[in-house]
Amino acid sequence: MGVRGLQGFVGSTCPHICTVVNFRELAEHHQSRHPECTPTIVVDAMCCLRYWYTPESWICGGQWREYFSALQDFVKAFTAVGIKLIFFFDGMVEQNKRDEWVKRRLKNNKEISRIFHYIKSHREQPGRNMFFIPSGLAIFTRFALKALGQETLCSLQEADYEVASYGLQHNCLGILGEDTDYFIYDTCPYFSISEFCLDSLETIMFSREKLCESLGLHVADLPLLACLLGNDVIPEGMFESFRYKCLSSYTSVKENIGKKGNIILAVSDYISRVLHMHQGVKKLEDMLPLGPNKALFYKGVASYLLPGQKSPWFLQNPKGVITDKQVISMSSNLESKLEVPMCTDPESKQEVSMCTDPQFNQVPICTHPEFKQEVPMCTDPESKPEVSMCAYPEIKQKLPVETNPEFDLEVPMCAYPEIKQEDSMNMRPEFKQQVTMVSDPEILKVARTYHVHSESYLVYNIISNGEIECSNTLEDELDQALPSQAFIYRPVRQRVYSLLLGGWKDGASTGPVVKEWFVYPGNPLRHPDLVRPLQMTLPGGTPSLDVLWLSQEPAMQTQRLDILLACFNLSSSKEELQMVESPLRALCCLLIYLFVQVDTLCLEDLHAFIAQALCLQGKSTAHLMNLQLEYISSRAVQLGSLLVRGLTTLALVNSACGFPWTTSEFMPWNVFDGKLFHQKYLQSEKGYAVEVLLEQNRSWLTKFHNLKAVVCKACLKENRRIVGRTHWTSHHTGNRQCEHDQWRRY
């Protein structure tokens, strides 16, 4: 992530650019200079996840209450010294960074294989050196921070650009993260999350100016250096021969910093000694071996220019880089309505220009035809329908909310209320008017608003560019008994696609297709899976999205719930599910779906899932923290991750259906704890009585049998009888192949 080799170079060669700072003191100094403004830190949340996740156990599916408590302590520490935090999360994977995304996911697959090999060999959790963040951590961190009252935003591209833009425009105290790209952006100070100490509120601040002094460069040269070294846009190998030529002619090689460090010094020397001589006179392509990579290189350099900034390396608009926009005057609509007053630093000479979004130019791709038949998934990797992101018009919105108790979130009183508040995000110029999957601008406004404010999950990605992704899950590629979560929940997603995009008309040769970049064992990720919508049968037909999302009629909330259940193919179990109390209702829905879909799940698994959910209600965070496990089961590890991925799927469905359930219904800290589930799984596997699983708590016994009865009855309606492990037969294979998956039931 970021610029290749730069982090190690700074640590080994330029320690003087690192200064220990105290956030309390910085806030006091900032407040004295800007008494009208609240000191604000922009947090790149994706960089911080592994540092926020402090629970000792990470292998069992997540210690969610411990994690929620850790986030609460983090927020309180800054609030206590008067610092406001603004959290940014990645909301999209940019196309020019897809190759890098794939490369990291494939690397993660190898790490996961080593983790399962260790578990099977030692029956214990690996050390922190093999740490892998629990599934769903990013999405549930968004909801946790919102529950804690924090401003939480989801980007319309990778978050680093919007983080840097926000920090610059609002004269923020700084950026908290762990990404060397923040060395390159000419924005507010950059603080390290990896060096942060919560107790003292101290960390390391990096100085771009001192880095430039060490390299003999100007701050405006850093984007050029980053691209020549390689980053997420420019592949590392693209300028490898150029870097070695620089190194071979470099006369000040240092023996104590290694080859990578000397390459950074050599390339910097070439920029300052050779390129500066011709700056403003010659074009970059006349001074560097850009060849056929010229457009990509210019795009890479331009990607670091924030609104209002110019590059001295651009003599004119490089052709073929960004159509119809001036790279050198990278301006966009940046009227932020995030309730953070703009602080004007009299010593600052940064110019920030503003403009508004261009008018929408809608190109309809699909409508919502009447569903006449089920359409199976399309798996042809060669078929590549061109769908891309759209321009985002001004958004106006009112969000009436109701506040729930602890662990609950602020949720809309109705699905999508009237849009009236302006809302815009910092966008690179290439993100402009483009084709979308849904042509209704009002629907796009609503979906975009909820996306930006982290209220929904994946809905905007689907209706804007028809492309979604899901990162790695702790799944054992050698265990053929349990299918991948990517396949298990795919029918649910297909029904969501039908709801959002419409279906394929009877006999039609074309229709909407969603590109799924889902990581699962055996998937080389060379192409996305191309997935068609799956028909749902709904009484009265499928409502339009404007009715589903915007209607405030009381009857519509009932219909939203009906559609949610239909997405899980659980319409026939509505009456039983309505009898289940919150927060177990959503979990019960998920368990029914799982046990219908996967015939290798047995009665012992069901007992463990239900028992942990009931026992969790009476556990303190401290008790869960001190829970000890006899050993670690690789199968239980997979089941824990499978359930959490189901909770993220519920977040998608609930968003798409207009929020029939409050978000707190399926937050993991309310319904799941990894270690507690693992304990119940081990006990259930050994044949312990239900009373033991429930810790001899008689008040939970009735609830246990009621929940079990609901799940078993619903499964029987789908001809699925849940039996104990001893009753298994050889046909319970849980085939992973999505083209021939006998375990899948629509």
XYZ file of C-alpha atoms in Angstrom:
746
model
C 0.000 0.000 0.000
C 1.418 3.380 -0.989
C 4.889 4.090 -2.362
C 7.195 1.100 -2.690
C 10.020 1.080 -0.153
C 9.359 4.530 1.247
C 8.244 3.495 4.746
C 11.380 1.415 5.353
C 13.552 4.176 3.900
C 12.133 6.779 6.257
C 12.646 4.544 9.274
C 16.217 3.575 8.439
C 17.609 6.627 6.656
C 15.569 9.666 7.651
C 14.657 9.302 11.336
C 14.975 13.074 11.714
C 11.740 13.590 9.765
C 9.875 11.776 12.556
C 8.886 13.875 15.563
C 7.146 12.621 18.701
C 4.047 14.750 19.272
C 1.284 14.871 21.857
C -2.260 15.319 20.572
C -3.347 17.173 23.699
C -0.632 19.789 23.178
C -1.302 20.023 19.439
C -5.002 20.575 20.108
C -4.303 23.320 22.635
C -1.936 25.069 20.225
C -4.432 24.746 17.365
C -7.249 26.096 19.536
C -5.181 29.121 20.548
C -4.555 29.971 16.887
C -8.089 29.161 15.708
C -10.454 29.713 18.636
C -13.467 29.537 16.336
C -12.653 25.980 15.189
C -12.673 22.586 16.828
C -9.337 20.789 16.356
C -10.102 17.995 13.897
C -8.207 14.875 12.881
C -9.100 13.026 9.694
C -8.771 9.280 10.232
C -8.044 6.852 7.412
C -10.004 4.081 9.087
C -8.918 1.303 6.733
C -5.301 1.868 7.805
C -6.284 1.713 11.455
C -8.325 -1.495 11.632
C -5.508 -3.831 12.648
C -4.344 -1.365 15.295
C -7.833 -0.870 16.689
C -8.436 -4.609 16.903
C -6.721 -5.217 20.252
C -8.565 -8.362 21.512
C -6.164 -11.265 21.954
C -8.437 -13.683 20.086
C -8.925 -13.079 16.372
C -9.249 -16.560 14.901
C -12.754 -17.479 16.072
C -14.774 -14.915 14.115
C -14.152 -11.785 16.167
C -14.458 -10.573 19.755
C -16.974 -7.937 18.857
C -17.906 -6.579 22.271
C -14.247 -6.260 23.186
C -13.645 -4.501 19.893
C -16.591 -2.148 20.399
C -15.209 -1.291 23.837
C -11.749 -0.613 22.357
C -13.247 1.768 19.774
C -15.178 3.481 22.553
C -11.948 4.037 24.516
C -10.233 5.395 21.391
C -12.995 7.924 20.746
C -13.203 8.963 24.411
C -9.467 9.675 24.560
C -9.713 12.271 21.777
C -13.017 13.700 22.923
C -11.530 14.297 26.372
C -8.922 16.678 24.927
C -11.378 18.469 22.644
C -10.429 16.799 19.354
C -13.090 15.941 16.777
C -12.520 12.845 14.659
C -13.731 12.378 11.067
C -13.496 8.767 9.878
C -13.156 7.826 6.200
C -13.652 4.308 4.832
C -12.959 2.956 1.359
C -16.221 2.757 -0.543
C -14.967 1.759 -3.977
C -11.988 0.011 -5.530
C -10.775 2.190 -8.373
C -10.305 0.380 -11.677
C -6.679 1.426 -11.994
C -6.021 -0.170 -8.587
C -7.882 -3.426 -9.223
C -4.707 -5.314 -10.135
C -3.122 -4.284 -6.849
C -6.293 -5.289 -4.984
C -6.178 -8.727 -6.607
C -2.480 -9.114 -5.858
C -3.095 -8.489 -2.153
C -6.071 -10.844 -2.007
C -4.035 -13.678 -3.556
C -1.257 -13.012 -1.073
C -3.822 -13.158 1.732
C -4.952 -16.565 0.436
C -1.482 -17.939 1.061
C -1.465 -16.462 4.551
C -4.841 -18.066 5.297
C -3.560 -21.448 4.099
C -0.669 -21.161 6.546
C -3.091 -20.214 9.333
C -5.214 -23.340 8.816
C -2.134 -25.529 8.557
C -1.004 -24.146 11.914
C -4.421 -24.678 13.518
C -4.566 -28.303 12.376
C -1.008 -28.942 13.555
C -1.166 -27.185 16.933
C -4.912 -26.847 17.709
C -4.316 -23.295 18.894
C -4.444 -19.763 17.529
C -1.248 -18.679 15.728
C 0.815 -15.841 17.136
C 0.176 -12.195 16.355
C 2.765 -12.413 13.572
C 0.132 -14.339 11.581
C -2.717 -12.018 12.587
C -5.564 -11.754 10.088
C -8.361 -9.297 10.733
C -11.777 -10.892 11.342
C -14.223 -10.967 8.443
C -16.501 -7.953 8.217
C -14.303 -5.779 10.442
C -14.380 -2.757 8.116
C -18.143 -2.667 7.569
C -19.002 -3.245 11.224
C -16.425 -0.668 12.351
C -18.384 1.919 10.340
C -21.571 1.035 12.182
C -19.795 0.905 15.553
C -18.360 4.406 15.115
C -21.749 5.732 14.083
C -23.215 4.147 17.220
C -20.593 6.091 19.160
C -21.790 9.337 17.586
C -18.839 9.798 15.235
C -18.843 11.385 11.780
C -18.268 8.361 9.559
C -17.949 8.700 5.795
C -17.638 6.189 2.990
C -15.632 7.278 -0.035
C -16.659 7.307 -3.682
C -13.176 6.130 -4.607
C -10.272 4.896 -2.483
C -10.336 6.939 0.666
C -6.804 8.372 0.723
C -7.601 11.109 -1.817
C -10.733 12.222 0.039
C -8.889 12.070 3.378
C -6.086 14.273 2.052
C -8.551 16.675 0.401
C -10.662 17.030 3.534
C -7.615 17.621 5.714
C -6.322 20.327 3.366
C -9.581 22.195 2.904
C -10.582 22.232 6.555
C -7.133 23.088 7.901
C -7.288 19.972 10.066
C -4.858 19.152 12.799
C -3.682 16.252 10.711
C -4.290 12.835 9.181
C -4.074 9.689 11.274
C -3.260 6.595 9.256
C -0.516 4.319 7.956
C -0.021 4.869 4.244
C 3.077 6.308 2.585
C 0.847 8.085 0.065
C 0.300 10.643 2.836
C 3.988 11.553 2.517
C 3.237 12.499 -1.083
C -0.005 14.491 -0.847
C 0.597 18.176 -0.128
C -1.904 18.359 2.708
C -2.056 18.717 6.495
C 0.417 16.854 8.778
C 0.529 13.072 8.750
C 0.483 11.077 12.012
C 1.238 7.375 12.443
C -1.420 5.068 13.889
C 1.148 2.285 14.365
C 3.152 4.480 16.751
C 0.112 5.840 18.567
C -0.123 5.344 22.341
C -3.659 5.684 23.680
C -2.632 6.324 27.285
C -0.278 9.211 26.525
C -1.921 10.395 23.275
C 1.515 10.468 21.681
C 2.561 9.367 18.236
C 4.998 10.154 15.430
C 4.428 13.076 13.082
C 6.149 12.914 9.704
C 7.530 16.027 8.017
C 7.284 16.205 4.239
C 9.514 19.256 4.210
C 12.330 17.471 6.056
C 11.928 14.448 3.795
C 12.353 16.722 0.786
C 15.441 18.319 2.341
C 16.979 14.861 2.749
C 16.225 13.995 -0.872
C 17.083 17.357 -2.415
C 13.539 17.748 -3.727
C 10.592 20.107 -3.490
C 7.219 19.002 -2.125
C 5.808 19.353 -5.646
C 8.333 16.724 -6.815
C 7.022 14.007 -4.518
C 4.216 12.783 -6.858
C 6.824 12.353 -9.598
C 9.111 10.408 -7.228
C 6.229 8.206 -6.061
C 5.354 7.161 -9.605
C 8.970 6.450 -10.560
C 9.342 4.237 -7.479
C 6.013 2.487 -8.033
C 2.730 2.775 -6.165
C -0.835 1.465 -6.328
C -1.331 3.056 -9.769
C 2.104 2.495 -11.358
C 3.293 -1.143 -11.198
C 6.661 -1.515 -9.506
C 8.208 -3.176 -12.544
C 7.259 -0.440 -15.000
C 10.341 1.719 -14.322
C 12.629 -0.950 -12.886
C 15.301 -0.560 -15.564
C 15.168 3.226 -15.219
C 15.717 2.981 -11.450
C 18.737 0.708 -11.913
C 20.213 3.136 -14.445
C 19.837 5.878 -11.860
C 21.472 3.667 -9.245
C 24.397 2.748 -11.522
C 25.213 6.409 -12.113
C 24.645 7.468 -8.487
C 27.947 8.384 -6.862
C 26.873 8.644 -3.204
C 25.756 5.070 -2.522
C 25.399 4.327 1.212
C 26.289 0.819 2.332
C 24.134 0.825 5.475
C 20.702 1.402 3.925
C 20.394 -1.426 1.394
C 19.513 -1.451 -2.282
C 15.957 -0.088 -1.916
C 17.152 2.879 0.115
C 19.886 3.699 -2.367
C 17.410 3.451 -5.257
C 15.220 6.106 -3.602
C 18.267 8.343 -3.142
C 19.412 7.715 -6.721
C 16.034 8.472 -8.316
C 15.690 11.597 -6.158
C 19.165 12.669 -7.229
C 18.218 12.219 -10.884
C 15.112 14.355 -10.412
C 16.993 17.167 -8.657
C 20.176 17.012 -10.770
C 18.840 16.248 -14.262
C 15.106 16.832 -14.471
C 15.125 20.148 -12.600
C 17.462 21.559 -15.252
C 14.769 21.157 -17.889
C 11.678 21.690 -15.764
C 9.188 23.978 -17.499
C 11.046 23.622 -20.796
C 10.807 19.974 -21.753
C 7.891 17.614 -21.404
C 8.206 14.660 -19.054
C 7.976 12.203 -21.938
C 11.038 13.866 -23.444
C 13.021 13.381 -20.224
C 11.799 10.005 -19.000
C 11.389 6.605 -20.724
C 7.592 6.670 -20.517
C 6.958 4.942 -23.834
C 3.466 3.438 -24.094
C 2.940 4.071 -20.372
C 2.800 7.849 -20.766
C -0.935 8.216 -20.098
C -0.821 5.969 -17.036
C 2.205 7.818 -15.683
C 0.581 11.221 -16.052
C -2.544 9.858 -14.427
C -0.466 8.540 -11.549
C 1.177 11.909 -10.938
C -2.149 13.737 -11.278
C -3.772 11.396 -8.749
C -1.803 13.126 -5.981
C -2.935 16.646 -6.915
C -5.647 17.842 -4.568
C -8.320 20.361 -5.626
C -6.726 23.692 -6.545
C -3.186 22.315 -6.731
C -0.961 22.395 -9.808
C 2.050 20.364 -10.824
C 5.115 22.213 -12.120
C 5.864 19.105 -14.185
C 2.842 19.559 -16.441
C 3.482 22.014 -19.282
C -0.011 21.401 -20.675
C -2.889 19.010 -20.373
C -1.409 15.571 -21.209
C -3.559 14.077 -23.938
C -5.380 10.873 -23.128
C -5.043 11.214 -19.374
C -8.263 12.772 -18.153
C -10.803 13.661 -20.759
C -12.322 17.158 -20.752
C -10.594 18.203 -17.547
C -7.435 20.183 -16.893
C -5.048 18.087 -14.843
C -3.186 21.197 -13.774
C -6.260 22.768 -12.237
C -7.644 19.741 -10.496
C -10.790 21.253 -9.059
C -14.088 19.650 -8.145
C -17.153 20.258 -6.055
C -16.011 20.197 -2.462
C -18.709 22.007 -0.546
C -18.645 19.858 2.554
C -21.612 19.890 4.921
C -19.960 17.899 7.674
C -20.378 20.521 10.393
C -16.651 21.176 10.656
C -16.005 24.913 10.300
C -13.330 25.926 7.865
C -10.262 27.337 9.633
C -8.325 29.883 7.644
C -4.645 29.872 8.471
C -3.224 33.331 7.749
C 0.179 31.773 7.128
C -1.175 29.252 4.670
C -0.682 29.938 0.998
C -2.598 26.957 -0.271
C -5.195 27.868 -2.853
C -8.291 25.725 -3.040
C -10.610 26.339 -5.963
C -14.185 25.156 -5.914
C -16.707 24.334 -8.578
C -19.950 22.426 -8.769
C -20.773 19.105 -10.328
C -21.644 19.006 -14.012
C -25.195 18.305 -14.962
C -26.221 14.673 -15.040
C -26.195 13.038 -18.422
C -28.150 9.850 -17.809
C -27.883 6.843 -20.061
C -30.428 4.225 -19.046
C -29.071 0.689 -19.052
C -31.974 -1.315 -17.686
C -35.484 -0.998 -16.403
C -37.512 -3.088 -13.985
C -39.409 -5.587 -16.130
C -41.990 -7.925 -14.725
C -40.313 -11.101 -13.590
C -41.548 -14.086 -15.572
C -38.975 -16.744 -14.823
C -35.925 -17.446 -12.743
C -32.684 -16.599 -14.500
C -29.611 -18.598 -13.508
C -26.223 -17.114 -12.773
C -24.006 -16.266 -15.724
C -20.417 -17.452 -15.338
C -18.897 -16.548 -18.693
C -15.680 -14.648 -17.841
C -15.264 -13.405 -21.377
C -18.491 -11.449 -21.293
C -17.589 -8.002 -20.075
C -20.442 -5.521 -20.130
C -19.042 -2.043 -19.824
C -20.546 -0.395 -16.789
C -18.860 2.332 -14.813
C -19.297 4.947 -12.155
C -21.536 7.917 -12.615
C -21.259 11.599 -11.886
C -22.830 12.558 -8.635
C -25.206 15.506 -8.644
C -25.867 17.741 -5.697
C -27.774 15.948 -2.986
C -30.278 17.401 -0.581
C -31.470 15.434 2.384
C -33.220 15.433 5.740
C -32.519 12.496 7.969
C -35.002 12.117 10.822
C -33.613 9.533 13.200
C -34.439 7.768 16.381
C -31.728 7.002 18.891
C -31.498 3.523 20.319
C -29.825 2.364 23.561
C -26.207 1.239 23.841
C -24.944 -0.812 20.884
C -27.874 0.520 18.817
C -27.408 2.901 15.934
C -29.237 5.935 14.739
C -31.603 4.551 12.152
C -34.057 6.255 9.814
C -37.657 6.424 11.014
C -38.676 5.727 7.459
C -36.730 4.136 4.655
C -35.274 7.005 2.658
C -36.758 10.350 3.678
C -37.045 13.371 1.433
C -33.725 14.519 0.031
C -33.077 18.128 0.905
C -29.573 18.580 2.273
C -26.632 19.267 0.006
C -24.000 16.595 0.159
C -20.890 16.356 -1.931
C -17.570 14.592 -1.734
C -14.018 15.275 -2.841
C -13.603 13.592 -6.193
C -10.806 13.257 -8.706
C -11.755 14.742 -12.101
C -11.939 11.370 -13.840
C -14.954 10.576 -11.641
C -17.417 12.510 -13.712
C -20.508 11.853 -15.748
C -20.546 8.196 -16.721
C -23.022 5.431 -17.430
C -24.855 3.926 -14.468
C -26.834 0.708 -14.003
C -29.899 2.642 -12.831
C -31.019 5.701 -14.776
C -33.253 7.416 -12.209
C -31.235 10.391 -10.846
C -33.395 10.658 -7.730
C -32.700 7.036 -6.810
C -28.987 7.587 -7.427
C -29.065 10.640 -5.136
C -30.693 8.684 -2.342
C -28.367 5.711 -2.666
C -25.308 7.924 -2.898
C -26.287 9.859 0.206
C -26.693 6.729 2.271
C -23.433 5.362 0.879
C -21.453 8.485 1.709
C -22.838 8.634 5.244
C -22.171 4.925 5.844
C -25.850 4.126 6.332
C -26.017 1.432 3.645
C -23.726 -1.300 2.365
C -22.931 -2.060 -1.321
C -26.273 -0.768 -2.640
C -24.754 2.278 -4.316
C -21.921 0.207 -5.789
C -24.492 -2.077 -7.418
C -26.768 0.559 -8.923
C -23.988 2.941 -9.965
C -21.352 0.738 -11.574
C -22.664 -2.800 -11.164
C -19.519 -4.044 -9.496
C -18.840 -5.217 -5.939
C -16.085 -7.023 -4.102
C -15.574 -9.073 -0.985
C -12.143 -9.633 0.515
C -10.695 -12.779 2.056
C -12.526 -14.903 4.613
C -10.991 -17.457 6.956
C -11.898 -20.495 4.846
C -9.938 -23.740 4.614
C -9.340 -24.513 0.952
C -8.696 -28.167 1.845
C -12.040 -28.634 3.597
C -14.493 -29.715 0.915
C -17.372 -30.183 3.385
C -18.096 -26.482 3.797
C -18.766 -24.345 0.696
C -17.325 -20.856 0.476
C -19.419 -18.041 1.854
C -19.193 -16.401 -1.588
C -21.381 -19.190 -3.013
C -23.604 -19.728 0.003
C -24.867 -16.143 0.025
C -24.807 -15.599 -3.752
C -28.520 -16.452 -4.252
C -29.371 -13.729 -1.716
C -27.257 -11.215 -3.601
C -28.862 -12.279 -6.880
C -32.299 -11.503 -5.496
C -31.007 -8.129 -4.328
C -29.759 -7.486 -7.889
C -33.228 -8.303 -9.156
C -34.719 -5.844 -6.694
C -32.278 -3.046 -7.563
C -31.709 -3.572 -11.285
C -34.651 -5.572 -12.567
C -34.360 -8.982 -14.187
C -33.894 -10.555 -17.601
C -37.086 -10.451 -19.654
C -38.493 -13.773 -20.743
C -36.519 -14.916 -23.755
C -34.217 -11.887 -23.699
C -30.574 -12.388 -24.640
C -29.327 -9.493 -22.540
C -30.035 -7.965 -19.167
C -28.284 -6.506 -16.147
C -25.200 -8.365 -14.946
C -23.222 -7.595 -11.794
C -19.465 -8.091 -11.632
C -18.515 -9.874 -8.418
C -14.893 -9.829 -7.266
C -15.338 -12.316 -4.446
C -12.390 -14.168 -2.971
C -12.911 -17.909 -2.557
C -10.643 -20.977 -2.745
C -9.645 -21.761 -6.307
C -10.599 -18.352 -7.717
C -7.550 -16.807 -9.471
C -9.393 -13.455 -9.718
C -8.364 -12.960 -13.340
C -11.924 -11.858 -14.104
C -14.958 -11.019 -12.004
C -17.770 -13.537 -11.807
C -20.617 -12.197 -13.938
C -23.820 -12.749 -11.995
C -27.384 -12.317 -13.213
C -30.302 -11.262 -11.016
C -32.510 -14.023 -9.653
C -36.268 -13.676 -9.825
C -38.306 -13.222 -6.652
C -42.005 -13.977 -6.413
C -43.678 -11.237 -4.413
C -47.415 -10.774 -3.781
C -48.455 -7.752 -5.821
C -45.152 -7.670 -7.699
C -41.932 -5.822 -6.988
C -42.357 -2.131 -6.047
C -40.251 0.495 -7.743
C -37.251 1.726 -5.794
C -38.705 5.190 -5.280
C -41.778 3.646 -3.638
C -39.738 1.091 -1.694
C -37.257 3.668 -0.402
C -39.206 6.904 -0.209
C -42.762 5.956 0.728
C -43.692 6.740 4.327
C -46.954 4.798 4.247
C -47.201 2.464 7.287
C -48.046 -0.489 5.055
C -44.797 -0.070 3.163
C -42.720 -1.013 6.212
C -44.502 -4.368 6.259
C -43.798 -4.812 2.563
C -40.130 -3.987 3.115
C -39.911 -6.824 5.615
C -41.685 -9.154 3.203
C -39.093 -8.354 0.538
C -36.209 -8.865 2.959
C -37.519 -12.325 3.813
C -38.052 -13.067 0.126
C -34.389 -12.258 -0.555
C -33.519 -15.105 1.826
C -36.336 -17.253 0.367
C -38.018 -17.262 3.788
C -41.437 -15.834 2.933
C -43.166 -18.985 4.192
C -41.566 -18.550 7.636
C -42.662 -14.966 8.227
C -45.162 -15.835 10.949
C -42.658 -17.887 12.962
C -39.929 -15.267 12.629
C -42.239 -12.500 13.846
C -42.559 -14.404 17.123
C -38.808 -14.153 17.744
C -37.724 -11.187 19.819
C -34.965 -8.741 18.961
C -31.989 -9.024 18.587
C -32.335 -12.755 17.839
C -34.795 -12.336 14.961
C -32.166 -11.488 12.341
C -29.870 -14.226 13.615
C -32.711 -16.744 13.394
C -33.387 -15.684 9.797
C -29.731 -16.205 8.976
C -29.571 -19.630 10.633
C -32.593 -20.873 8.684
C -31.018 -19.753 5.431
C -27.661 -21.343 6.269
C -29.093 -24.696 7.285
C -31.262 -24.874 4.180
C -28.344 -24.016 1.921
C -25.607 -26.164 3.471
C -26.531 -29.772 4.179
C -23.267 -30.460 6.012
C -24.417 -28.310 8.921
C -25.756 -30.529 11.692
C -27.803 -30.340 14.885
C -24.691 -29.843 17.023
C -23.826 -26.740 14.971
C -27.322 -25.340 15.449
C -27.131 -25.916 19.213
C -23.812 -24.059 19.362
C -25.075 -21.078 17.359
C -28.237 -20.686 19.437
C -26.551 -21.294 22.796
C -23.843 -18.685 22.203
C -26.409 -16.080 21.129
C -28.467 -16.619 24.293
C -25.498 -16.771 26.668
C -24.017 -13.645 25.085
C -26.943 -11.569 26.382
C -25.788 -12.110 29.953
C -22.024 -11.709 29.461
C -19.938 -8.671 30.315
C -17.062 -7.601 28.104
C -14.623 -8.548 30.873
C -16.092 -12.061 31.111
C -15.777 -12.596 27.366
C -12.231 -11.288 27.429
C -11.185 -13.837 30.075
C -12.872 -16.797 28.400
C -10.391 -19.637 27.796
C -10.725 -22.327 25.130
C -9.551 -25.921 25.470
C -8.341 -25.969 21.879
C -9.092 -24.469 18.447
C -11.154 -26.359 15.847
C -10.552 -25.455 12.200
C -14.194 -26.205 11.368
C -15.467 -23.908 14.118
C -13.165 -21.177 12.799
C -14.849 -21.448 9.409
C -18.341 -21.490 10.894
C -17.637 -18.341 12.889
C -16.485 -16.475 9.783
C -19.423 -17.877 7.800
C -21.922 -16.463 10.265
C -20.264 -13.031 10.320
C -20.303 -12.909 6.506
C -24.003 -13.656 6.805
C -24.424 -10.626 9.025
C -22.753 -8.448 6.376
C -25.153 -9.941 3.818
C -28.026 -8.926 6.087
C -26.623 -5.387 6.059
C -26.792 -5.399 2.245
C -30.335 -6.800 2.099
C -31.634 -4.482 4.813
C -30.182 -1.492 2.940
C -31.631 -2.578 -0.393
C -35.089 -3.148 1.114
C -35.324 0.305 2.724
C -34.335 -0.651 6.291
C -37.196 -2.830 7.544
C -34.989 -3.709 10.526
C -32.964 -1.400 12.699
C -29.266 -1.878 12.115
C -28.691 -2.995 15.697
C -30.596 -6.228 14.930
C -27.607 -7.706 13.111
C -24.613 -5.981 14.655
C -22.226 -8.748 15.776
C -21.665 -7.299 19.251
C -25.349 -7.981 19.884
C -25.583 -11.535 18.540
C -22.142 -13.125 18.177
C -18.876 -13.622 20.036
C -16.150 -15.727 18.455
C -14.678 -17.332 21.560
C -18.077 -17.931 23.130
C -19.294 -19.660 19.964
C -16.111 -21.722 19.840
C -16.652 -22.841 23.426
C -20.235 -23.883 22.718
C -19.156 -25.640 19.521
C -16.557 -27.732 21.334
C -19.040 -28.622 24.045
C -21.765 -29.494 21.561
C -19.357 -31.583 19.482
C -18.560 -33.636 22.586
C -22.256 -34.306 23.117
C -22.829 -32.061 26.142
C -26.451 -31.615 27.190
C -28.284 -28.433 26.252
C -28.408 -27.475 29.939
C -24.608 -27.446 30.010
C -24.426 -25.356 26.848
C -26.762 -22.859 28.521
C -24.677 -22.831 31.713
C -27.571 -24.253 33.757
C -29.611 -21.096 33.190
C -33.229 -22.281 33.157
C -34.565 -18.955 31.859
C -32.628 -19.527 28.615
C -33.821 -23.116 28.191
C -37.320 -22.197 26.970
C -35.918 -19.597 24.575
C -33.425 -22.148 23.277
C -36.104 -24.700 22.414
C -38.341 -22.036 20.868
C -35.555 -20.780 18.606
C -34.552 -24.313 17.673
C -38.171 -25.125 16.824
C -38.466 -22.059 14.563
C -35.312 -22.994 12.643
C -36.140 -26.688 12.338
C -39.741 -26.043 11.261
C -38.670 -23.551 8.601
C -36.056 -25.984 7.282
C -38.594 -28.795 7.068
C -40.708 -26.590 4.770
C -37.728 -26.746 2.398
C -37.365 -30.525 2.870
C -34.291 -30.036 5.025
C -34.235 -32.153 8.157
C -31.469 -31.147 10.570
C -29.895 -34.245 12.118
C -27.016 -34.988 14.460
C -23.554 -35.693 13.126
C -23.935 -39.417 13.786
C -26.818 -39.552 11.277
C -24.834 -38.127 8.398
C -24.660 -40.023 5.140
C -22.040 -39.982 2.448
C -23.947 -37.589 0.196
C -23.333 -34.664 2.566
C -20.441 -33.239 0.628
C -21.094 -29.509 0.494
C -19.717 -29.266 -3.034
C -17.843 -25.994 -3.604
C -18.273 -25.799 -7.388
C -20.703 -22.988 -8.135
C -21.636 -24.414 -11.555
C -22.662 -27.755 -10.018
C -23.391 -26.901 -6.404
C -25.907 -29.488 -5.247
C -26.099 -27.814 -1.843
C -27.583 -24.649 -3.274
C -31.341 -24.283 -2.969
C -33.254 -21.351 -4.458
